[in-house]
Short mmCIF file of N, CA and C in Angstrom, two decimals:
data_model
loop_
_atom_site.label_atom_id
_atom_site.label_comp_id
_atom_site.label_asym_id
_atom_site.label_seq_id
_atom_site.Cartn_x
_atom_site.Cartn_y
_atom_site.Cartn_z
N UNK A 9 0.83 -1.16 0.00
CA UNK A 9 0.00 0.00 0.00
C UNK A 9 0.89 1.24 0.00
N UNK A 10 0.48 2.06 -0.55
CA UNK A 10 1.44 3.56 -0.85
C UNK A 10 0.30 5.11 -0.49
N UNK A 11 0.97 5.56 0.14
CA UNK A 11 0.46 6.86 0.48
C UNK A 11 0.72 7.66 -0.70
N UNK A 12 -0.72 8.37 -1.01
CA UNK A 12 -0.84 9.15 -2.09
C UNK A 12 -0.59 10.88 -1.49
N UNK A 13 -0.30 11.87 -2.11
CA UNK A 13 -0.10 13.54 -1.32
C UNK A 13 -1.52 14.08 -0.73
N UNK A 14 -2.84 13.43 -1.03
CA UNK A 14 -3.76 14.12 -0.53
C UNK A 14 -4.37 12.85 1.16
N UNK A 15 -3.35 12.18 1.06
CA UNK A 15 -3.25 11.31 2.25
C UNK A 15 -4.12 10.32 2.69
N UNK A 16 -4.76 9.82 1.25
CA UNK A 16 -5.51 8.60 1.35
C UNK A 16 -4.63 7.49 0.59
N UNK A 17 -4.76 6.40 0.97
CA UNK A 17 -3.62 5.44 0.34
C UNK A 17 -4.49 4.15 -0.75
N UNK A 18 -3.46 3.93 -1.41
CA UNK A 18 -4.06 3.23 -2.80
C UNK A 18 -2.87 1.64 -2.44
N UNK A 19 -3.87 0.27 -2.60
CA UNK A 19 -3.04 -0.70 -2.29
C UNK A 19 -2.86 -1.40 -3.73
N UNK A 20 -2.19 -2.09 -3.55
CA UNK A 20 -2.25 -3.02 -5.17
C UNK A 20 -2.84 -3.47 -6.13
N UNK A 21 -4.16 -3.38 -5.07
CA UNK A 21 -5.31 -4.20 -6.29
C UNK A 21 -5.85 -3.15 -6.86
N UNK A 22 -5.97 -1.93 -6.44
CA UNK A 22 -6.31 -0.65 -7.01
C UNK A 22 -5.44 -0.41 -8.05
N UNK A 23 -3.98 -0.58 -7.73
CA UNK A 23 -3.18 0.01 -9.12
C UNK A 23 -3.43 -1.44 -9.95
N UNK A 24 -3.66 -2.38 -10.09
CA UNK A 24 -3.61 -3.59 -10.79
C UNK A 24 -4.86 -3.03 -11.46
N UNK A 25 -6.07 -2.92 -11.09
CA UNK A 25 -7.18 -2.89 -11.95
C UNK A 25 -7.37 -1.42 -12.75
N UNK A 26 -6.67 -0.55 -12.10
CA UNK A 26 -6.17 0.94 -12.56
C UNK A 26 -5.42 0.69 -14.06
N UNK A 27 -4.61 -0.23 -13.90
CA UNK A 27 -3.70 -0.41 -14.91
C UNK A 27 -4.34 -1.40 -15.88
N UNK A 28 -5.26 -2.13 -15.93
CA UNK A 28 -6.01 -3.19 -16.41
C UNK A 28 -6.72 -2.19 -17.78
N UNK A 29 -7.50 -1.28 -16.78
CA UNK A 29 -9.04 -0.33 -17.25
C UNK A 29 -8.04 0.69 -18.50
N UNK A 30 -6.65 0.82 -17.77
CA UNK A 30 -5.61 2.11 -18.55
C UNK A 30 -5.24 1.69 -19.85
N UNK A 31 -5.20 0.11 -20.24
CA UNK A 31 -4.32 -0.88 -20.87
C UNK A 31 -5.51 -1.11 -22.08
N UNK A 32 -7.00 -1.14 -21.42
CA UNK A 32 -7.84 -1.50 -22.35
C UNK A 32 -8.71 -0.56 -22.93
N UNK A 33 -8.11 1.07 -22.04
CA UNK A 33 -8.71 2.37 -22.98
C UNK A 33 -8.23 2.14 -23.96
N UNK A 34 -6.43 2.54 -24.06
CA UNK A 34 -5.62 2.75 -24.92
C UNK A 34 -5.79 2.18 -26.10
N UNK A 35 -6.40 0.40 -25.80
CA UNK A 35 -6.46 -0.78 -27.16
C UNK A 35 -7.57 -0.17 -27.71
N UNK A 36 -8.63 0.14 -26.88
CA UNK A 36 -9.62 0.67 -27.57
C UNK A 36 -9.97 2.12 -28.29
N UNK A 37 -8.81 2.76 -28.38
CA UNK A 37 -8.65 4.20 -28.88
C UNK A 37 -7.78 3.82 -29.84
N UNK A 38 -7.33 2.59 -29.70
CA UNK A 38 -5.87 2.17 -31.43
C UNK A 38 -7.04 1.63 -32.14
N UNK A 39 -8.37 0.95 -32.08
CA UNK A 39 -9.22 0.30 -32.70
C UNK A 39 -9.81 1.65 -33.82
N UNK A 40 -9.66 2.59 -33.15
CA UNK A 40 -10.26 3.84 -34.55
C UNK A 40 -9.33 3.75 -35.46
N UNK A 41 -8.12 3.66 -35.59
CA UNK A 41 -7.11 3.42 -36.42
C UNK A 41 -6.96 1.99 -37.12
N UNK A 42 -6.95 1.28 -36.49
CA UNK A 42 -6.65 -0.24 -36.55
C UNK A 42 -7.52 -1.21 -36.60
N UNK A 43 -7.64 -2.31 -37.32
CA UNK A 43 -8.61 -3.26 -36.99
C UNK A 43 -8.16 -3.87 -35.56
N UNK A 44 -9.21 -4.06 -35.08
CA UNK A 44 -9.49 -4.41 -33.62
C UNK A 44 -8.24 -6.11 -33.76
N UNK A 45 -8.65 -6.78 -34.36
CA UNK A 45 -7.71 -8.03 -34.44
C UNK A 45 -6.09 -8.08 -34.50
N UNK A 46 -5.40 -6.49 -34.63
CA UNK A 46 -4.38 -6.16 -35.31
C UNK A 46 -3.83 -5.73 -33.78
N UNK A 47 -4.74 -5.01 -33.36
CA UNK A 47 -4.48 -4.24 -31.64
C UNK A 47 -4.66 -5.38 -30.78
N UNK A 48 -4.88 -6.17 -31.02
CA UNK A 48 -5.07 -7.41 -29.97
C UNK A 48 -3.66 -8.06 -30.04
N UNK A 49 -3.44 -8.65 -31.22
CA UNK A 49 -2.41 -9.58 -31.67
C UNK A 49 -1.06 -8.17 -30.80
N UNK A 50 -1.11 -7.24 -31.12
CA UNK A 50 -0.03 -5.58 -30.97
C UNK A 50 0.38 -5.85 -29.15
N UNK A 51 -1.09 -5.95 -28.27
CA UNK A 51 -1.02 -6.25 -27.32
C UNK A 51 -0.59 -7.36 -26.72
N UNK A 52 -1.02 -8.06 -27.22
CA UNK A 52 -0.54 -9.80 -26.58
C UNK A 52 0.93 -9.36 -26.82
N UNK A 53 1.30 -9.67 -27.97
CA UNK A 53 3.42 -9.09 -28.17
C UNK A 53 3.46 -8.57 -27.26
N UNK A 54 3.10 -7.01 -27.14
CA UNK A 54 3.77 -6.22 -25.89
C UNK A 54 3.63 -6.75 -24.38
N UNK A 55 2.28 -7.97 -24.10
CA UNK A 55 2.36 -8.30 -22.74
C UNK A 55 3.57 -9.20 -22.69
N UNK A 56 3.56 -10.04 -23.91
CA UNK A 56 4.83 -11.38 -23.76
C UNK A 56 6.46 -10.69 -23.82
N UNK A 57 6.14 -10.00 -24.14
CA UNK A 57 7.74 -8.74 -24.25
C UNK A 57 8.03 -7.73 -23.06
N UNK A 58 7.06 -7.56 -22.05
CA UNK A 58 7.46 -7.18 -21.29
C UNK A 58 7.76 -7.74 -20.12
N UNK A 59 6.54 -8.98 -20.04
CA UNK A 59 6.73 -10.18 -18.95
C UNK A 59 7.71 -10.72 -19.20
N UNK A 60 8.47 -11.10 -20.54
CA UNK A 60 10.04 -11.43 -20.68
C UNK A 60 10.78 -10.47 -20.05
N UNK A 61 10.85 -8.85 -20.09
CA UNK A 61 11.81 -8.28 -19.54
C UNK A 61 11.70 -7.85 -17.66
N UNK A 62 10.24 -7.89 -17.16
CA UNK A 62 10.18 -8.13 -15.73
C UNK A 62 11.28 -9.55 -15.33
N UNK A 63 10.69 -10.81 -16.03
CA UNK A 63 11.61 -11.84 -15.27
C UNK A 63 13.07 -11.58 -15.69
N UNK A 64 13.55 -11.05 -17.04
CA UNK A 64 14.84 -10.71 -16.93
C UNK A 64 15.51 -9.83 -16.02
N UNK A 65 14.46 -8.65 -15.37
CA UNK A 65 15.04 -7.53 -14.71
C UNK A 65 15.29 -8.66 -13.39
N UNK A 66 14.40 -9.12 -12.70
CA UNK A 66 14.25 -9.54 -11.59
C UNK A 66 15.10 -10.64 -11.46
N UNK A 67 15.98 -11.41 -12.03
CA UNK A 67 16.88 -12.07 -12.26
C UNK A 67 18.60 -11.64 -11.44
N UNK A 68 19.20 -12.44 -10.58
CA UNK A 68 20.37 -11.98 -10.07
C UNK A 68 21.31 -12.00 -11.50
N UNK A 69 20.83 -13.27 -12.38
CA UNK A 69 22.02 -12.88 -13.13
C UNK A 69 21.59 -13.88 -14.59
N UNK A 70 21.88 -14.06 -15.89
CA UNK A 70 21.68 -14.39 -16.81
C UNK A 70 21.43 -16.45 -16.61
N UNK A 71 22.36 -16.66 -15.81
CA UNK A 71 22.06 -17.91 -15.51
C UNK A 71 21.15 -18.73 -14.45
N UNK A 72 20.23 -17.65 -13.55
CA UNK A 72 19.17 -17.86 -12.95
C UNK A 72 18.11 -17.27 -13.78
N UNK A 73 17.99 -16.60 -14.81
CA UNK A 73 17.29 -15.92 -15.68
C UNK A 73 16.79 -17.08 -16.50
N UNK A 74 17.78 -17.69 -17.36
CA UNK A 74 17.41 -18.89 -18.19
C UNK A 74 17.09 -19.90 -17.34
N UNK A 75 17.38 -20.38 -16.12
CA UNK A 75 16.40 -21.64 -15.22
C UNK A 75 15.12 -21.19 -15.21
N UNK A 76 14.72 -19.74 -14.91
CA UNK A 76 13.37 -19.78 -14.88
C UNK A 76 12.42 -19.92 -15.95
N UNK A 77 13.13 -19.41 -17.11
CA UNK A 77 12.66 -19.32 -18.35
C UNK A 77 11.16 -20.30 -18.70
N UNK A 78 11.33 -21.54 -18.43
CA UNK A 78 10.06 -23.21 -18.58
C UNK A 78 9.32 -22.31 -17.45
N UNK A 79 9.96 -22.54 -15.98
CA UNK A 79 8.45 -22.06 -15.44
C UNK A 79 7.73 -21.42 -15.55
N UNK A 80 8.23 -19.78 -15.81
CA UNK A 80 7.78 -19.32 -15.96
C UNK A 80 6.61 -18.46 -16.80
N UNK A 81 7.18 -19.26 -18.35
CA UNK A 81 6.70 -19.22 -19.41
C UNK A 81 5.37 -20.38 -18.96
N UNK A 82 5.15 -21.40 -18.61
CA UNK A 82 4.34 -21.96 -17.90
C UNK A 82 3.25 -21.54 -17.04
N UNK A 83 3.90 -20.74 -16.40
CA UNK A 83 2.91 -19.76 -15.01
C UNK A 83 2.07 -18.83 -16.07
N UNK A 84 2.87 -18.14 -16.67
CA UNK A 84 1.96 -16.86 -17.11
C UNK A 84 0.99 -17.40 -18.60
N UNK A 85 1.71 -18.60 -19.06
CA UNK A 85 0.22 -19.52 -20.26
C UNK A 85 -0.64 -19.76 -19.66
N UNK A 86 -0.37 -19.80 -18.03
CA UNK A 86 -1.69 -20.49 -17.58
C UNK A 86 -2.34 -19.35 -17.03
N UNK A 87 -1.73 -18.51 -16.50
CA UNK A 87 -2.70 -17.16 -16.20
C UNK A 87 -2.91 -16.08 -17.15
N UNK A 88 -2.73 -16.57 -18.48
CA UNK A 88 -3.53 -15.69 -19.69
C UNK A 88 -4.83 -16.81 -19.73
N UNK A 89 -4.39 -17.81 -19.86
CA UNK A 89 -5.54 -19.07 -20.40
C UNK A 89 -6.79 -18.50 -19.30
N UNK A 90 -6.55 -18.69 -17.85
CA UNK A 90 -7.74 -18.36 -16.93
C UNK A 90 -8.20 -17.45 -17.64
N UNK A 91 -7.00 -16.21 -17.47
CA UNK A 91 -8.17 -14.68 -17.73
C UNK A 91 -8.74 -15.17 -19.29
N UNK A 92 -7.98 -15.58 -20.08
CA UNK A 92 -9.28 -15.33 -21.28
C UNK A 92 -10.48 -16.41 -21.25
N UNK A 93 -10.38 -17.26 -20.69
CA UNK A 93 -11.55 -18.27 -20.29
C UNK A 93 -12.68 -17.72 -19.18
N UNK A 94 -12.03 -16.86 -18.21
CA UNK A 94 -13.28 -15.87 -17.41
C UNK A 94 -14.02 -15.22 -18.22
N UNK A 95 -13.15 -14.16 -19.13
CA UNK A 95 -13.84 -13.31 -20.24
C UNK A 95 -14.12 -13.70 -21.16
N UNK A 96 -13.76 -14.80 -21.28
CA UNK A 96 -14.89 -15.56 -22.51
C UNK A 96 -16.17 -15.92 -22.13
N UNK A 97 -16.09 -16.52 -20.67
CA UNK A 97 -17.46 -16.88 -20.25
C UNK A 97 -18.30 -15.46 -19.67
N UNK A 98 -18.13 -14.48 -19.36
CA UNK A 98 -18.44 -13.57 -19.37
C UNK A 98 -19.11 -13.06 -20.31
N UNK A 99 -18.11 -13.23 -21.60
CA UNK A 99 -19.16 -12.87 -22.87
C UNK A 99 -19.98 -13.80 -23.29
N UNK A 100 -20.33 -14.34 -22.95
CA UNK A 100 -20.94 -15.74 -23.56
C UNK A 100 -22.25 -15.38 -22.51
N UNK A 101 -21.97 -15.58 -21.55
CA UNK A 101 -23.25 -14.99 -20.60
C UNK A 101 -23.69 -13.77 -20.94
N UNK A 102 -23.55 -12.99 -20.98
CA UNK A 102 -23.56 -11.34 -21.48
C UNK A 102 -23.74 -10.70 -22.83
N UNK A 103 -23.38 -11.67 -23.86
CA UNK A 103 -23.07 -11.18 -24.67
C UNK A 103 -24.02 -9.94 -24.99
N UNK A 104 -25.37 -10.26 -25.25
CA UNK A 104 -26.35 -8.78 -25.95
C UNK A 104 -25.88 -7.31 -24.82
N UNK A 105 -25.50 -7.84 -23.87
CA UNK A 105 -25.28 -6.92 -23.09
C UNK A 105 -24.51 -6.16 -23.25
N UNK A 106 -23.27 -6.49 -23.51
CA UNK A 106 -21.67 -6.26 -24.03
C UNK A 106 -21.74 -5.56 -25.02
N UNK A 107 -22.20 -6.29 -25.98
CA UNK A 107 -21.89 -6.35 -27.60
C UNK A 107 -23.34 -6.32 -28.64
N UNK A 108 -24.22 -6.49 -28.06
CA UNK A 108 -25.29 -5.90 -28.51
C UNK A 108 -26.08 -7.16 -29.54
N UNK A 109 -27.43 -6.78 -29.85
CA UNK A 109 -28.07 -7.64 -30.32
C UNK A 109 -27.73 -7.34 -32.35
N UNK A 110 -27.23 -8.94 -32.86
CA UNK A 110 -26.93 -8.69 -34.03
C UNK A 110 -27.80 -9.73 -35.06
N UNK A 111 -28.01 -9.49 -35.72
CA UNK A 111 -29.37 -9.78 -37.03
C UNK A 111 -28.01 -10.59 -37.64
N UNK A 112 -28.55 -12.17 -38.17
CA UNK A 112 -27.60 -12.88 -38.89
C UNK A 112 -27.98 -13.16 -40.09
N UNK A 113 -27.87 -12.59 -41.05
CA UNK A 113 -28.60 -13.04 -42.52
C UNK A 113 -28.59 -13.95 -42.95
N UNK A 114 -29.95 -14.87 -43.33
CA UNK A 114 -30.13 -15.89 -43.66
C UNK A 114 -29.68 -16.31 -45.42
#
């Protein structure tokens, strides 16, 4: 938890979902430009490119860096897989809600 200057404090899960909501304006303001499929694929790279350079930073040294390399690449397939399997079922429950009611031509 971190004290903010007007002296109410903000703990982790606040900046985690802060940064979540910040991550999925942005994709959704590249979608006026971009096909939506193009900003997705743009994003996924940049999450797998930066979660490569967190475990590199956090690393004492190049040869505890590459031991972690399997697990870790492991840990975080499996915690993309959850999150997109929540928000899949989410949309799936939701969908007209979300995404609205669409006419399929016969």
């Amino acid at each position: 938890m971190s004290d903010i200057n007007d002296g109410s404090t903000v703990n982790d899960e606040d900046i985690y979902w802060g940064q979540v909501e910040a991550f999925i304006s942005k994709a959704n303001d590249a979608c006026d430009a971009a096909d939506p499929g193009i900003v997705a694929a743009a994003l996924l790279n940049a999450a797998a490119r930066f979660n490569a350079f967190v475990v590199a930073h956090s690393s004492l040294d190049k040869s505890e860096f590459a031991e972690d390399v399997e697990g870790t690449t492991n840990y975080l397939t499996g915690r993309f897989r959850d999150h997109l399997k929540e928000h899949m079922d989410d949309y799936r429950e939701n969908y007209t809600a979300l995404i609205g009611h669409r006419d399929v031509a016969e």
